[in-house]
PDB file of C-alpha atoms in Angstrom:
ATOM      1  CA  MET M 210      17.416   0.789  18.893  1.00 46.00           C
ATOM      2  CA  VAL M 211      17.312   2.587  15.521  1.00 43.00           C
ATOM      3  CA  PHE M 212      14.457   0.332  14.395  1.00 52.00           C
ATOM      4  CA  LEU M 213      12.429   1.007  17.551  1.00 50.00           C
ATOM      5  CA  PHE M 214      13.100   4.724  17.130  1.00 48.00           C
ATOM      6  CA  GLU M 215      11.627   4.534  13.608  1.00 56.00           C
ATOM      7  CA  ILE M 216       8.498   2.867  15.007  1.00 56.00           C
ATOM      8  CA  GLU M 217       8.084   5.700  17.495  1.00 58.00           C
ATOM      9  CA  LEU M 218       8.547   8.246  14.697  1.00 58.00           C
ATOM     10  CA  ASN M 219       5.823   6.499  12.698  1.00 65.00           C
ATOM     11  CA  MET M 220       3.484   6.706  15.678  1.00 74.00           C
ATOM     12  CA  LEU M 221       4.275  10.381  16.139  1.00 79.00           C
ATOM     13  CA  GLY M 222       3.673  10.969  12.444  1.00 78.00           C
ATOM     14  CA  LEU M 223       0.289   9.225  12.675  1.00 84.00           C
ATOM     15  CA  CYS M 224      -0.758  11.403  15.589  1.00 87.00           C
ATOM     16  CA  ILE M 225       0.312  14.586  13.798  1.00 89.00           C
ATOM     17  CA  ILE M 226      -1.529  13.608  10.601  1.00 89.00           C
ATOM     18  CA  LEU M 227      -4.711  12.796  12.533  1.00 89.00           C
ATOM     19  CA  ILE M 228      -4.628  16.099  14.418  1.00 92.00           C
ATOM     20  CA  LEU M 229      -3.867  18.222  11.349  1.00 92.00           C
ATOM     21  CA  SER M 230      -6.428  16.332   9.253  1.00 92.00           C
ATOM     22  CA  ALA M 231      -9.147  16.852  11.848  1.00 92.00           C
ATOM     23  CA  LEU M 232      -8.363  20.571  12.104  1.00 94.00           C
ATOM     24  CA  LEU M 233      -8.238  21.084   8.338  1.00 92.00           C
ATOM     25  CA  LEU M 234     -11.470  19.187   7.799  1.00 92.00           C
ATOM     26  CA  TRP M 235     -13.285  21.141  10.501  1.00 94.00           C
ATOM     27  CA  ILE M 236     -12.011  24.520   9.293  1.00 93.00           C
ATOM     28  CA  LEU M 237     -12.879  23.932   5.628  1.00 92.00           C
ATOM     29  CA  LYS M 238     -15.940  21.681   5.813  1.00 91.00           C
ATOM     30  CA  ARG M 239     -17.117  21.650   9.419  1.00 91.00           C
ATOM     31  CA  LYS M 240     -16.907  17.858   9.302  1.00 92.00           C
ATOM     32  CA  SER M 241     -15.174  15.224  11.426  1.00 91.00           C
ATOM     33  CA  LEU M 242     -12.864  12.361  10.504  1.00 91.00           C
ATOM     34  CA  THR M 243     -15.897  10.085  10.179  1.00 91.00           C
ATOM     35  CA  ILE M 244     -15.951  11.076   6.480  1.00 90.00           C
ATOM     36  CA  LEU M 245     -13.005   8.670   6.009  1.00 92.00           C
ATOM     37  CA  GLY M 246     -15.348   5.759   6.705  1.00 91.00           C
ATOM     38  CA  LEU M 247     -13.259   4.285   9.499  1.00 90.00           C
ATOM     39  CA  LYS M 248     -16.169   3.003  11.614  1.00 91.00           C
ATOM     40  CA  PRO M 249     -16.378  -0.752  10.963  1.00 92.00           C
ATOM     41  CA  ASN M 250     -19.516  -2.398   9.626  1.00 93.00           C
ATOM     42  CA  GLN M 251     -20.306  -5.577   7.706  1.00 93.00           C
ATOM     43  CA  ALA M 252     -19.546  -4.193   4.233  1.00 92.00           C
ATOM     44  CA  ARG M 253     -16.290  -2.560   5.309  1.00 95.00           C
ATOM     45  CA  SER M 254     -15.164  -5.683   7.173  1.00 95.00           C
ATOM     46  CA  ARG M 255     -15.837  -7.718   4.030  1.00 95.00           C
ATOM     47  CA  ASP M 256     -13.860  -5.228   1.940  1.00 96.00           C
ATOM     48  CA  PHE M 257     -10.950  -5.455   4.345  1.00 97.00           C
ATOM     49  CA  LEU M 258     -10.916  -9.254   4.393  1.00 97.00           C
ATOM     50  CA  ILE M 259     -11.165  -9.573   0.602  1.00 97.00           C
ATOM     51  CA  GLY M 260      -8.575  -6.858  -0.073  1.00 97.00           C
ATOM     52  CA  PHE M 261      -6.147  -8.266   2.486  1.00 98.00           C
ATOM     53  CA  CYS M 262      -6.418 -11.849   1.223  1.00 97.00           C
ATOM     54  CA  LEU M 263      -6.277 -10.770  -2.412  1.00 97.00           C
ATOM     55  CA  SER M 264      -3.044  -8.827  -1.973  1.00 98.00           C
ATOM     56  CA  ILE M 265      -1.394 -11.613   0.060  1.00 98.00           C
ATOM     57  CA  LEU M 266      -2.321 -14.251  -2.534  1.00 98.00           C
ATOM     58  CA  LEU M 267      -0.986 -12.173  -5.436  1.00 98.00           C
ATOM     59  CA  CYS M 268       2.193 -11.230  -3.571  1.00 97.00           C
ATOM     60  CA  THR M 269       2.818 -14.874  -2.624  1.00 97.00           C
ATOM     61  CA  PHE M 270       2.227 -16.013  -6.194  1.00 97.00           C
ATOM     62  CA  TYR M 271       4.637 -13.337  -7.440  1.00 97.00           C
ATOM     63  CA  HIS M 272       7.439 -14.480  -5.133  1.00 96.00           C
ATOM     64  CA  LEU M 273       6.897 -18.170  -5.838  1.00 95.00           C
ATOM     65  CA  LEU M 274       6.857 -17.449  -9.567  1.00 95.00           C
ATOM     66  CA  LYS M 275      10.031 -15.388  -9.234  1.00 94.00           C
ATOM     67  CA  ALA M 276      11.767 -18.184  -7.327  1.00 93.00           C
ATOM     68  CA  GLY M 277      10.642 -20.761  -9.898  1.00 92.00           C
ATOM     69  CA  ILE M 278      11.909 -18.727 -12.851  1.00 93.00           C
ATOM     70  CA  ALA M 279      15.258 -18.121 -11.136  1.00 91.00           C
ATOM     71  CA  LYS M 280      15.520 -21.770 -10.017  1.00 91.00           C
ATOM     72  CA  ASN M 281      15.588 -20.659  -6.419  1.00 91.00           C
ATOM     73  CA  THR M 282      13.766 -21.762  -3.285  1.00 92.00           C
ATOM     74  CA  TRP M 283      12.591 -20.085  -0.108  1.00 94.00           C
ATOM     75  CA  LEU M 284      13.899 -21.269   3.265  1.00 93.00           C
ATOM     76  CA  TRP M 285      12.937 -20.472   6.819  1.00 94.00           C
ATOM     77  CA  ASN M 286      15.302 -17.849   8.174  1.00 94.00           C
ATOM     78  CA  PRO M 287      17.721 -19.833  10.397  1.00 90.00           C
ATOM     79  CA  GLU M 288      18.206 -16.749  12.560  1.00 90.00           C
ATOM     80  CA  LEU M 289      14.481 -16.052  12.886  1.00 88.00           C
ATOM     81  CA  ASP M 290      13.839 -13.642  15.745  1.00 89.00           C
ATOM     82  CA  THR M 291      10.188 -13.500  16.804  1.00 91.00           C
ATOM     83  CA  ILE M 292      10.684 -10.161  18.538  1.00 91.00           C
ATOM     84  CA  ALA M 293      12.218  -8.667  15.395  1.00 91.00           C
ATOM     85  CA  VAL M 294       9.350 -10.060  13.304  1.00 94.00           C
ATOM     86  CA  GLY M 295       6.819  -8.618  15.736  1.00 94.00           C
ATOM     87  CA  ASN M 296       8.499  -5.213  15.599  1.00 92.00           C
ATOM     88  CA  GLY M 297       8.634  -5.541  11.818  1.00 93.00           C
ATOM     89  CA  ILE M 298       4.887  -6.184  11.619  1.00 95.00           C
ATOM     90  CA  LEU M 299       4.276  -3.174  13.854  1.00 93.00           C
ATOM     91  CA  TRP M 300       6.517  -1.044  11.625  1.00 93.00           C
ATOM     92  CA  VAL M 301       4.657  -2.132   8.498  1.00 95.00           C
ATOM     93  CA  VAL M 302       1.228  -1.485  10.045  1.00 95.00           C
ATOM     94  CA  LYS M 303       2.202   1.993  11.181  1.00 93.00           C
ATOM     95  CA  SER M 304       3.892   2.905   7.900  1.00 93.00           C
ATOM     96  CA  VAL M 305       0.827   1.758   5.914  1.00 96.00           C
ATOM     97  CA  LEU M 306      -1.548   3.728   8.138  1.00 95.00           C
ATOM     98  CA  PHE M 307       0.720   6.775   7.838  1.00 93.00           C
ATOM     99  CA  GLU M 308       0.737   6.616   4.036  1.00 95.00           C
ATOM    100  CA  GLU M 309      -2.979   5.902   3.754  1.00 96.00           C
ATOM    101  CA  LEU M 310      -3.962   8.797   6.003  1.00 94.00           C
ATOM    102  CA  LEU M 311      -1.562  11.092   4.162  1.00 94.00           C
ATOM    103  CA  PHE M 312      -2.389  10.153   0.554  1.00 95.00           C
ATOM    104  CA  ARG M 313      -5.910   8.692   0.777  1.00 95.00           C
ATOM    105  CA  GLY M 314      -7.151  10.624   3.791  1.00 94.00           C
ATOM    106  CA  VAL M 315      -8.544  14.105   4.277  1.00 94.00           C
ATOM    107  CA  LEU M 316      -6.442  15.675   1.527  1.00 94.00           C
ATOM    108  CA  LEU M 317      -7.856  13.275  -1.071  1.00 96.00           C
ATOM    109  CA  PHE M 318     -11.375  13.828   0.281  1.00 96.00           C
ATOM    110  CA  LEU M 319     -10.986  17.594  -0.115  1.00 95.00           C
ATOM    111  CA  VAL M 320      -9.492  17.372  -3.615  1.00 96.00           C
ATOM    112  CA  ILE M 321     -12.370  15.100  -4.670  1.00 96.00           C
ATOM    113  CA  GLU M 322     -14.854  17.550  -3.158  1.00 94.00           C
ATOM    114  CA  TYR M 323     -13.420  20.506  -5.080  1.00 94.00           C
ATOM    115  CA  MET M 324     -12.127  18.870  -8.280  1.00 95.00           C
ATOM    116  CA  GLY M 325     -13.911  15.530  -8.690  1.00 95.00           C
ATOM    117  CA  TRP M 326     -12.771  11.960  -8.129  1.00 95.00           C
ATOM    118  CA  ARG M 327     -10.834  11.595 -11.410  1.00 96.00           C
ATOM    119  CA  LYS M 328      -8.532  14.562 -10.752  1.00 96.00           C
ATOM    120  CA  GLY M 329      -8.367  13.622  -7.087  1.00 96.00           C
ATOM    121  CA  CYS M 330      -7.161  10.088  -7.819  1.00 97.00           C
ATOM    122  CA  PHE M 331      -4.664  11.361 -10.395  1.00 97.00           C
ATOM    123  CA  ILE M 332      -3.159  13.933  -8.016  1.00 97.00           C
ATOM    124  CA  SER M 333      -3.020  11.386  -5.180  1.00 97.00           C
ATOM    125  CA  ALA M 334      -1.240   8.895  -7.451  1.00 97.00           C
ATOM    126  CA  MET M 335       1.275  11.502  -8.605  1.00 97.00           C
ATOM    127  CA  MET M 336       2.112  12.491  -5.037  1.00 97.00           C
ATOM    128  CA  PHE M 337       2.366   8.848  -3.970  1.00 97.00           C
ATOM    129  CA  GLY M 338       4.841   8.160  -6.777  1.00 96.00           C
ATOM    130  CA  LEU M 339       6.951  11.227  -5.969  1.00 96.00           C
ATOM    131  CA  TYR M 340       6.952  10.372  -2.264  1.00 95.00           C
ATOM    132  CA  HIS M 341       8.523   6.979  -2.980  1.00 95.00           C
ATOM    133  CA  TRP M 342      11.501   8.600  -4.688  1.00 95.00           C
ATOM    134  CA  PHE M 343      12.526   9.651  -1.204  1.00 93.00           C
ATOM    135  CA  SER M 344      11.339   6.635   0.783  1.00 89.00           C
ATOM    136  CA  TYR M 345      13.086   4.262  -1.671  1.00 90.00           C
ATOM    137  CA  GLY M 346      16.214   6.423  -1.871  1.00 89.00           C
ATOM    138  CA  VAL M 347      16.283   6.548  -5.696  1.00 93.00           C
ATOM    139  CA  LEU M 348      16.473  10.322  -6.116  1.00 91.00           C
ATOM    140  CA  GLY M 349      19.212  11.112  -8.657  1.00 90.00           C
ATOM    141  CA  PHE M 350      18.933   7.801 -10.520  1.00 93.00           C
ATOM    142  CA  PRO M 351      16.658   8.541 -13.525  1.00 94.00           C
ATOM    143  CA  MET M 352      15.794   4.979 -14.565  1.00 93.00           C
ATOM    144  CA  GLN M 353      15.021   3.872 -11.022  1.00 94.00           C
ATOM    145  CA  MET M 354      13.031   7.044 -10.454  1.00 95.00           C
ATOM    146  CA  LEU M 355      10.927   6.311 -13.536  1.00 95.00           C
ATOM    147  CA  LEU M 356      10.259   2.695 -12.541  1.00 94.00           C
ATOM    148  CA  VAL M 357       9.419   3.624  -8.956  1.00 95.00           C
ATOM    149  CA  PHE M 358       7.147   6.464 -10.082  1.00 96.00           C
ATOM    150  CA  ILE M 359       5.240   4.211 -12.486  1.00 95.00           C
ATOM    151  CA  SER M 360       4.888   1.248 -10.130  1.00 94.00           C
ATOM    152  CA  THR M 361       3.958   3.158  -6.969  1.00 96.00           C
ATOM    153  CA  GLY M 362       1.935   5.749  -8.878  1.00 96.00           C
ATOM    154  CA  LEU M 363      -0.187   3.014 -10.460  1.00 96.00           C
ATOM    155  CA  ILE M 364      -0.990   1.290  -7.188  1.00 97.00           C
ATOM    156  CA  GLY M 365      -1.494   4.737  -5.640  1.00 97.00           C
ATOM    157  CA  TRP M 366      -4.163   5.496  -8.245  1.00 97.00           C
ATOM    158  CA  VAL M 367      -5.978   2.226  -7.567  1.00 97.00           C
ATOM    159  CA  LEU M 368      -5.894   2.779  -3.804  1.00 97.00           C
ATOM    160  CA  ALA M 369      -7.280   6.294  -4.293  1.00 97.00           C
ATOM    161  CA  PHE M 370      -9.920   4.901  -6.676  1.00 97.00           C
ATOM    162  CA  ALA M 371     -10.877   2.320  -4.039  1.00 97.00           C
ATOM    163  CA  TYR M 372     -11.431   5.066  -1.469  1.00 97.00           C
ATOM    164  CA  ALA M 373     -13.290   7.325  -3.906  1.00 96.00           C
ATOM    165  CA  LYS M 374     -15.715   4.567  -4.941  1.00 95.00           C
ATOM    166  CA  THR M 375     -16.270   2.894  -1.565  1.00 94.00           C
ATOM    167  CA  GLY M 376     -16.152   5.991   0.642  1.00 93.00           C
ATOM    168  CA  THR M 377     -13.958   4.226   3.182  1.00 95.00           C
ATOM    169  CA  LEU M 378     -10.262   3.646   3.854  1.00 96.00           C
ATOM    170  CA  TRP M 379     -10.787   0.007   4.832  1.00 97.00           C
ATOM    171  CA  LEU M 380     -10.204  -1.403   1.351  1.00 97.00           C
ATOM    172  CA  PRO M 381      -7.127   0.733   0.505  1.00 97.00           C
ATOM    173  CA  ILE M 382      -5.593  -0.101   3.884  1.00 97.00           C
ATOM    174  CA  ALA M 383      -6.242  -3.830   3.394  1.00 98.00           C
ATOM    175  CA  LEU M 384      -4.733  -3.924  -0.108  1.00 98.00           C
ATOM    176  CA  HIS M 385      -1.695  -1.917   0.978  1.00 98.00           C
ATOM    177  CA  LEU M 386      -1.196  -3.775   4.253  1.00 98.00           C
ATOM    178  CA  GLY M 387      -1.562  -7.266   2.806  1.00 98.00           C
ATOM    179  CA  TRP M 388       1.042  -6.702   0.107  1.00 97.00           C
ATOM    180  CA  ASN M 389       3.552  -4.974   2.410  1.00 97.00           C
ATOM    181  CA  LEU M 390       3.290  -7.582   5.150  1.00 97.00           C
ATOM    182  CA  CYS M 391       3.743 -10.412   2.658  1.00 98.00           C
ATOM    183  CA  HIS M 392       6.512  -8.681   0.699  1.00 97.00           C
ATOM    184  CA  ILE M 393       8.518  -7.285   3.618  1.00 97.00           C
ATOM    185  CA  ILE M 394       7.838  -9.664   6.505  1.00 97.00           C
ATOM    186  CA  LEU M 395       7.134 -13.042   4.900  1.00 97.00           C
ATOM    187  CA  PHE M 396       9.524 -12.795   1.928  1.00 97.00           C
ATOM    188  CA  SER M 397      12.101 -10.446   3.498  1.00 95.00           C
ATOM    189  CA  ASN M 398      12.035  -7.798   0.733  1.00 92.00           C
ATOM    190  CA  GLY M 399      12.444  -4.265   1.973  1.00 87.00           C
ATOM    191  CA  PRO M 400      14.304  -2.132   4.468  1.00 88.00           C
ATOM    192  CA  LEU M 401      13.987  -4.543   7.413  1.00 90.00           C
ATOM    193  CA  GLY M 402      16.311  -7.247   6.114  1.00 90.00           C
ATOM    194  CA  ALA M 403      15.829 -10.980   6.716  1.00 93.00           C
ATOM    195  CA  MET M 404      12.498 -11.781   8.363  1.00 95.00           C
ATOM    196  CA  ILE M 405      10.585 -15.080   7.995  1.00 96.00           C
ATOM    197  CA  LEU M 406      11.705 -16.550   4.647  1.00 96.00           C
ATOM    198  CA  THR M 407      15.016 -16.063   2.858  1.00 93.00           C
ATOM    199  CA  PRO M 408      16.164 -17.172  -0.630  1.00 92.00           C
ATOM    200  CA  ALA M 409      18.390 -20.249  -0.774  1.00 90.00           C
ATOM    201  CA  ASN M 410      20.763 -18.599  -3.249  1.00 90.00           C
ATOM    202  CA  ALA M 411      21.372 -15.338  -5.090  1.00 85.00           C
ATOM    203  CA  ASN M 412      19.835 -16.402  -8.423  1.00 88.00           C
ATOM    204  CA  LYS M 413      17.675 -13.757 -10.081  1.00 88.00           C
ATOM    205  CA  PRO M 414      15.455 -13.828 -13.193  1.00 89.00           C
ATOM    206  CA  GLU M 415      17.036 -12.398 -16.342  1.00 88.00           C
ATOM    207  CA  GLY M 416      15.984 -11.395 -19.848  1.00 90.00           C
ATOM    208  CA  ILE M 417      12.373 -11.694 -21.017  1.00 92.00           C
ATOM    209  CA  PRO M 418      11.226 -13.725 -17.948  1.00 90.00           C
ATOM    210  CA  SER M 419      12.482 -10.884 -15.754  1.00 91.00           C
ATOM    211  CA  LEU M 420      10.537  -8.336 -17.824  1.00 92.00           C
ATOM    212  CA  LEU M 421       7.347 -10.417 -17.705  1.00 93.00           C
ATOM    213  CA  LEU M 422       7.764 -10.821 -13.948  1.00 93.00           C
ATOM    214  CA  PHE M 423       8.120  -7.062 -13.557  1.00 92.00           C
ATOM    215  CA  ILE M 424       4.949  -6.516 -15.601  1.00 94.00           C
ATOM    216  CA  PHE M 425       3.100  -9.005 -13.397  1.00 96.00           C
ATOM    217  CA  GLN M 426       4.306  -7.229 -10.255  1.00 94.00           C
ATOM    218  CA  LEU M 427       3.304  -3.894 -11.792  1.00 94.00           C
ATOM    219  CA  LEU M 428      -0.196  -4.841 -12.928  1.00 96.00           C
ATOM    220  CA  ALA M 429      -1.496  -7.833 -10.960  1.00 96.00           C
ATOM    221  CA  LEU M 430      -2.629  -6.118  -7.748  1.00 96.00           C
ATOM    222  CA  PRO M 431      -3.850  -2.874  -9.382  1.00 96.00           C
ATOM    223  CA  ALA M 432      -5.862  -4.849 -11.966  1.00 97.00           C
ATOM    224  CA  ALA M 433      -7.375  -7.210  -9.385  1.00 97.00           C
ATOM    225  CA  ALA M 434      -8.211  -4.336  -7.021  1.00 96.00           C
ATOM    226  CA  PHE M 435      -9.742  -2.284  -9.837  1.00 96.00           C
ATOM    227  CA  LEU M 436     -11.950  -5.186 -10.922  1.00 96.00           C
ATOM    228  CA  TYR M 437     -13.072  -5.826  -7.352  1.00 96.00           C
ATOM    229  CA  VAL M 438     -13.978  -2.163  -6.826  1.00 95.00           C
ATOM    230  CA  LYS M 439     -15.923  -2.088 -10.087  1.00 93.00           C
ATOM    231  CA  TRP M 440     -17.769  -5.288  -9.114  1.00 93.00           C
ATOM    232  CA  ARG M 441     -18.441  -4.010  -5.603  1.00 89.00           C
ATOM    233  CA  THR M 442     -19.816  -0.650  -6.723  1.00 85.00           C
ATOM    234  CA  THR M 443     -21.934  -2.268  -9.448  1.00 83.00           C
ATOM    235  CA  LYS M 444     -23.376  -4.741  -6.936  1.00 71.00           C
ATOM    236  CA  THR M 445     -24.131  -1.894  -4.509  1.00 63.00           C
ATOM    237  CA  LYS M 446     -26.185  -0.073  -7.149  1.00 60.00           C
ATOM    238  CA  LEU M 447     -28.326  -3.122  -7.940  1.00 48.00           C
TER     239      LEU M 447
END
């Protein structure tokens, strides 16, 4: 019941953000939400497919690498509940859309309009990092706050950069959604508990391998997304 209530809250939050965004955009710029590039076309569909697959592949590789270093294996959840997985997917989709509309939506568009894309991406990344102090429940724990701020702020910058350079939310949504679905639903990491796969034991990487794994998790998706955006925008200009 609590889980379903959270899904309904996410839906309510989405509706509120859409309404407030539309009003703010009309009052300040006399424009509609079409500036977010949500209408699908061939280029945007390609961006979504590539971003989604890229994030899933990197997330899967990260978890398999982590299991290999820790001498662990992944097993099908013996108590797999298809309804719970379906609700989990719905929760992830709504939470991603909520965050994208909030941090890469109209507010980012307006900041870019008034201050330029560099400052806009930086501010969006800062706010995304600060937001995760609360959503991850690390407020009051300095080291965790620092790590969360760096990791989520970095991916937040790349997602903002993807929107700024492509003019559409399709790529940021795909990158964000692919990673979260793989991380939370497939590999059962996150607030939803056991989903599709669960670790066979409690082994965890330690020492230098653990540090290298953290660096990979920190940089792999942002670096790959950044390179794709640069390639995509360069190709568009040719």
